[in-house]
Structures are given as structure tokens and as C-alpha cells.
Amino acid sequence: MSQNEFQSQEVVSSLEQGLARDGFRLTRARHVVLTAMVELGHPFSTGELEQAVARVDGSVGRASVYRTLALMESRGLVEKLHRSGQEHYTLCLKAEHHHHVTCVQCGRTREFALKDNIDLLSTVDGLARGLGYLPRSHVLEVYGVCPACQKLAGPHA
Amino acid sequence: MSQNEFQSQEVVSSLEQGLARDGFRLTRARHVVLTAMVELGHPFSTGELEQAVARVDGSVGRASVYRTLALMESRGLVEKLHRSGQEHYTLCLKAEHHHHVTCVQCGRTREFALKDNIDLLSTVDGLARGLGYLPRSHVLEVYGVCPACQKLAGPHA
DNA sequence: CAACAATTGATACGGGGTATCAATAGAGGG
DNA sequence: CCCTCTATTGATACCCCGTATCAATTGTTG
């Protein structure tokens, strides 16, 4: 646990360094929101984020939660997940283009890149070209049961 | 144009027949909302749908617009599109599992299935398995410039 | 046509997210 | 270390979207 807290703080300060590098100020509010995001450790709704922030520091205003969320999203460090009933957001630690596998039971996500699978990436583009489109981008989200939840459920998953 | 209107009415009544088959009543409100959806002919936000409905028949209540939208969505005849800044919905005419290509310029969508591309489909599942997940479902949305918009833009697209 | 239930429109409500704005507090220079 | 300048903040009010409610209406079935 203290191990986890240690890692969390490292993640938070690396995010903060990124902000500072681009001329954003390191403020108490941002620190608190980032800490809350990292400590949640899994995709969160805006409501969950608000609660987590309040737990860390009740003096941070609601508006700052949304402002920081928007800031991180605009920098590609937080992404919206699709197909969850309610919109959820997740921290992205990989810089490059990537996708998510979301566990339909515990809700945790895992990032993956397609570099090992160049076929897939080029197939998606090729598919668009086959329809006469000029490919620009795509969204691919995968849903399944993660290894941990499979174990919990027993062999008849 | 009257050709289009004729086709629109056919689509609307085929949707209505589906509803009737399952015991839903054919009401004025539903007819108006479906007509508005079909006549929009491209992905729409809820606001656009409200406006279109009002244009067709101003006496239809706001609640019924949302009720009909939810009904169609629950039947898989309308799907939410992802990654649009604002949520958008689109009519789905294909029954089977399919995806959308959305033009980033005109916003129109086109459905496509992966049957010609079984590789891709099984690759996505295989990819999840490779990470230890039990694949359940996925979202794939493709964005690009459609043939018509490419022509408009000239050869330097 | 009668009767029953599904559906509707109007209304009010709630919650999420934002615009506003005076007050605060970073960051950098002296 | 303090000063200044401006980004950022917290509080508030506000707006808008979607929904719960409910009496009135309208499909449908027999």
C-alpha cells in the first residue's frame, strides 16, 4: 500500500512536470485532482472524480475538477471511454496511439498498442480505402473478462 | 426529391411495422419522430432531432422524442456514435453486427460489416485473448473523408 | 362501440457542467 | 525576499438536457 502510494506520487509529479514544461502553473487544485485521478486507478465517471477529489481535499471547487479534467483530456493524458452506459474517463500513460481493453466485470482497463499487429492497423485503413474513403482516424475499444475476474469466477466462466 | 420522400416513407413504415409486430402501438408521436429521424438522413444530436420533430409537427412533446429515441436504441435500430464531440445518433438499417465510417467533413455515415474481412474480426478477438482476456464485444468506428467530399475538395485532398 | 392499457403532452424537477467574477496565489524579475 | 503580473481558483448563479409524474388521450382488441 505505501508502495502504491509511492508510485502514485511519482505518477502525479510526472504529470505535473509535463504541465510545468508547457507553462501551466503547479497549483494546489491541480495537484489534488491529479492525485485523485491516479488514486482511483481505474476508469471514473465525473461524479466519482468529484467525490475522490473531495476526499483528498474538500476545499477544491467543483469547477476546478472539470477544468483539470478538460486540460488533461486536451493533452491526451485522459481519454473518454466509449460504450460504458455512463461516460467514463481513464488516465493514459502511453504516449502513442493506443486502445483499451475494458473488463466487463471489474471495469478496469488495460492499454495496448497495435505495433505487434501492424496487420490490424493497416487493415482498418485499407478497409476505409476499400469504401472510397480517405482514412483519418478510428476508435477501437475491446470488452471482455480480465484474467483476474476469470479466476474469481471459476473454470466455468 | 419526391423520390426521396417516397423512399423515406417506406423506411418509416417498415420501422413502424417492426414496432407493431412486437406489440407497440402506432401513434402519431412515434410516426412524427421516425419521420424526422429518416428525413434527417445523417447522424443527429438530440437537439437536432428535437428541432426536426418540431418542424414536422410542433404538437409532439419533448418527452416523446426522447422516449422514441430510447425505444429505437433499445431495439438496435438507432446507435450512438462515438468520438463526436457531442453525442450523435444514427439510424441503423442493417440487422447484423456492423460498424460505421463517418466522414469528418460532411458528417454522413455509412455502415459496413466485417464479413468480407473475417480476419479483422477474429484478430480483434485474438488480440484480447493474447492479453488473457475473454473477448465479449468491441467498438470500431472509422473516420475519414468520403468520396463525395474528396471530389469537392479537388485533387489536393 | 365499449373497455382497458399503453402512450402522450405538459409541467416541474434534478443534476451535470459552465459562465462569471472578485479574490488568490504561482512564477519570475528585481 | 518582496513585488508584480497574470493565470488560476472557489463560489455562485445559471442554463440546459433529460426524466419523473400524472391526468388526459388514443390505439387496440373483442
Tab-separated table of C-alpha atoms in Angstrom, chain A residues 11-141:
chain	number	residue	atom	x	y	z
A	11	VAL	CA	2.927	9.406	-11.494
A	12	VAL	CA	1.368	12.595	-10.228
A	13	SER	CA	4.601	14.529	-10.257
A	14	SER	CA	5.497	13.282	-13.707
A	15	LEU	CA	2.146	14.562	-14.927
A	16	GLU	CA	2.815	17.852	-13.170
A	17	GLN	CA	6.238	18.163	-14.717
A	18	GLY	CA	4.610	17.825	-18.099
A	19	LEU	CA	2.237	20.643	-17.289
A	20	ALA	CA	5.025	22.864	-15.955
A	21	ARG	CA	7.079	22.219	-19.051
A	22	ASP	CA	4.283	23.739	-21.111
A	23	GLY	CA	3.886	26.793	-18.931
A	24	PHE	CA	0.980	25.698	-16.778
A	25	ARG	CA	1.187	26.559	-13.111
A	26	LEU	CA	1.515	23.895	-10.481
A	27	THR	CA	-1.396	24.715	-8.232
A	28	ARG	CA	-2.870	23.039	-5.218
A	29	ALA	CA	-6.142	22.349	-7.046
A	30	ARG	CA	-4.432	20.623	-9.935
A	31	HIS	CA	-2.297	18.574	-7.593
A	32	VAL	CA	-5.352	17.386	-5.726
A	33	VAL	CA	-7.307	16.488	-8.867
A	34	LEU	CA	-4.371	14.613	-10.375
A	35	THR	CA	-3.838	12.747	-7.122
A	36	ALA	CA	-7.489	11.761	-7.060
A	37	MET	CA	-7.334	10.538	-10.652
A	38	VAL	CA	-4.243	8.457	-10.072
A	39	GLU	CA	-5.511	7.006	-6.821
A	40	LEU	CA	-8.802	5.994	-8.365
A	41	GLY	CA	-6.662	3.771	-10.543
A	42	HIS	CA	-9.495	2.782	-12.842
A	43	PRO	CA	-11.944	4.462	-15.175
A	44	PHE	CA	-14.070	7.004	-13.395
A	45	SER	CA	-17.184	8.995	-14.029
A	46	THR	CA	-17.141	12.719	-13.346
A	47	GLY	CA	-19.161	12.095	-10.215
A	48	GLU	CA	-16.649	9.607	-8.882
A	49	LEU	CA	-13.891	12.046	-9.634
A	50	GLU	CA	-15.667	14.805	-7.744
A	51	GLN	CA	-16.044	12.528	-4.729
A	52	ALA	CA	-12.442	11.380	-4.842
A	53	VAL	CA	-11.267	14.979	-5.041
A	54	ALA	CA	-13.432	15.948	-2.077
A	55	ARG	CA	-11.941	13.079	-0.100
A	56	VAL	CA	-8.407	14.268	-0.804
A	57	ASP	CA	-9.156	17.926	-0.161
A	58	GLY	CA	-12.630	19.261	0.408
A	59	SER	CA	-11.607	22.825	-0.354
A	60	VAL	CA	-11.157	22.262	-4.071
A	61	GLY	CA	-14.012	23.730	-6.080
A	62	ARG	CA	-16.186	21.772	-8.459
A	63	ALA	CA	-15.232	23.958	-11.379
A	64	SER	CA	-11.550	23.155	-10.956
A	65	VAL	CA	-12.274	19.465	-11.156
A	66	TYR	CA	-13.845	19.921	-14.563
A	67	ARG	CA	-11.204	22.384	-15.652
A	68	THR	CA	-8.387	19.998	-14.821
A	69	LEU	CA	-10.217	17.106	-16.433
A	70	ALA	CA	-10.630	19.119	-19.626
A	71	LEU	CA	-6.992	20.176	-19.529
A	72	MET	CA	-5.775	16.605	-19.227
A	73	GLU	CA	-8.122	15.459	-21.945
A	74	SER	CA	-6.928	18.154	-24.320
A	75	ARG	CA	-3.386	16.935	-23.750
A	76	GLY	CA	-4.312	13.328	-24.477
A	77	LEU	CA	-3.488	12.210	-20.953
A	78	VAL	CA	-7.079	11.358	-20.178
A	79	GLU	CA	-9.404	9.701	-22.644
A	80	LYS	CA	-13.103	9.144	-22.747
A	81	LEU	CA	-14.106	5.513	-22.850
A	82	HIS	CA	-16.959	4.601	-25.126
A	83	ARG	CA	-19.873	2.259	-24.767
A	84	SER	CA	-19.968	2.433	-20.980
A	85	GLY	CA	-23.533	3.355	-20.115
A	86	GLN	CA	-22.276	6.463	-18.391
A	87	GLU	CA	-19.285	8.268	-19.826
A	88	HIS	CA	-16.070	7.275	-18.142
A	89	TYR	CA	-12.579	8.672	-18.307
A	90	THR	CA	-9.275	6.955	-17.903
A	91	LEU	CA	-5.710	8.074	-17.453
A	92	CYS	CA	-3.428	7.266	-20.375
A	93	LEU	CA	0.192	6.640	-19.640
A	94	LYS	CA	1.278	5.622	-23.096
A	95	ALA	CA	2.069	8.491	-25.347
A	96	GLU	CA	1.494	6.803	-28.695
A	97	HIS	CA	-1.732	5.826	-30.339
A	98	HIS	CA	-3.280	3.020	-28.354
A	99	HIS	CA	-6.519	1.337	-27.422
A	100	HIS	CA	-8.177	-0.098	-24.338
A	101	VAL	CA	-9.440	-3.441	-23.208
A	102	THR	CA	-12.032	-2.967	-20.511
A	103	CYS	CA	-13.089	-5.739	-18.190
A	104	VAL	CA	-16.858	-6.024	-18.211
A	105	GLN	CA	-16.811	-7.292	-14.628
A	106	CYS	CA	-14.362	-5.199	-12.623
A	107	GLY	CA	-14.277	-2.247	-15.008
A	108	ARG	CA	-10.516	-1.879	-15.036
A	109	THR	CA	-8.778	-1.053	-18.295
A	110	ARG	CA	-5.526	-2.018	-19.858
A	111	GLU	CA	-3.882	-0.146	-22.675
A	112	PHE	CA	-2.454	-1.855	-25.694
A	113	ALA	CA	-0.795	-0.692	-28.864
A	114	LEU	CA	-1.085	-2.288	-32.242
A	115	LYS	CA	2.579	-2.301	-33.145
A	116	ASP	CA	2.739	-6.069	-32.718
A	117	ASN	CA	-0.213	-6.221	-35.023
A	118	ILE	CA	0.538	-3.918	-37.889
A	119	ASP	CA	-1.859	-6.005	-39.957
A	120	LEU	CA	-4.833	-4.873	-37.954
A	121	LEU	CA	-3.906	-1.220	-38.117
A	122	SER	CA	-3.345	-1.262	-41.853
A	123	THR	CA	-6.411	-3.411	-42.363
A	124	VAL	CA	-8.580	-0.774	-40.743
A	125	ASP	CA	-7.190	1.872	-43.046
A	126	GLY	CA	-7.403	-0.432	-46.030
A	127	LEU	CA	-10.999	-1.092	-45.191
A	128	ALA	CA	-11.816	2.599	-45.327
A	129	ARG	CA	-9.963	2.934	-48.633
A	130	GLY	CA	-11.901	-0.005	-49.989
A	131	LEU	CA	-15.061	2.021	-49.440
A	132	GLY	CA	-13.549	5.010	-51.173
A	133	TYR	CA	-12.787	6.920	-48.005
A	134	LEU	CA	-9.573	8.698	-47.122
A	135	PRO	CA	-8.806	7.247	-43.679
A	136	ARG	CA	-8.134	9.722	-40.905
A	137	SER	CA	-8.599	8.012	-37.559
A	138	HIS	CA	-10.501	5.323	-35.758
A	139	VAL	CA	-11.780	4.201	-32.400
A	140	LEU	CA	-11.309	0.629	-31.260
A	141	GLU	CA	-12.447	-0.428	-27.819
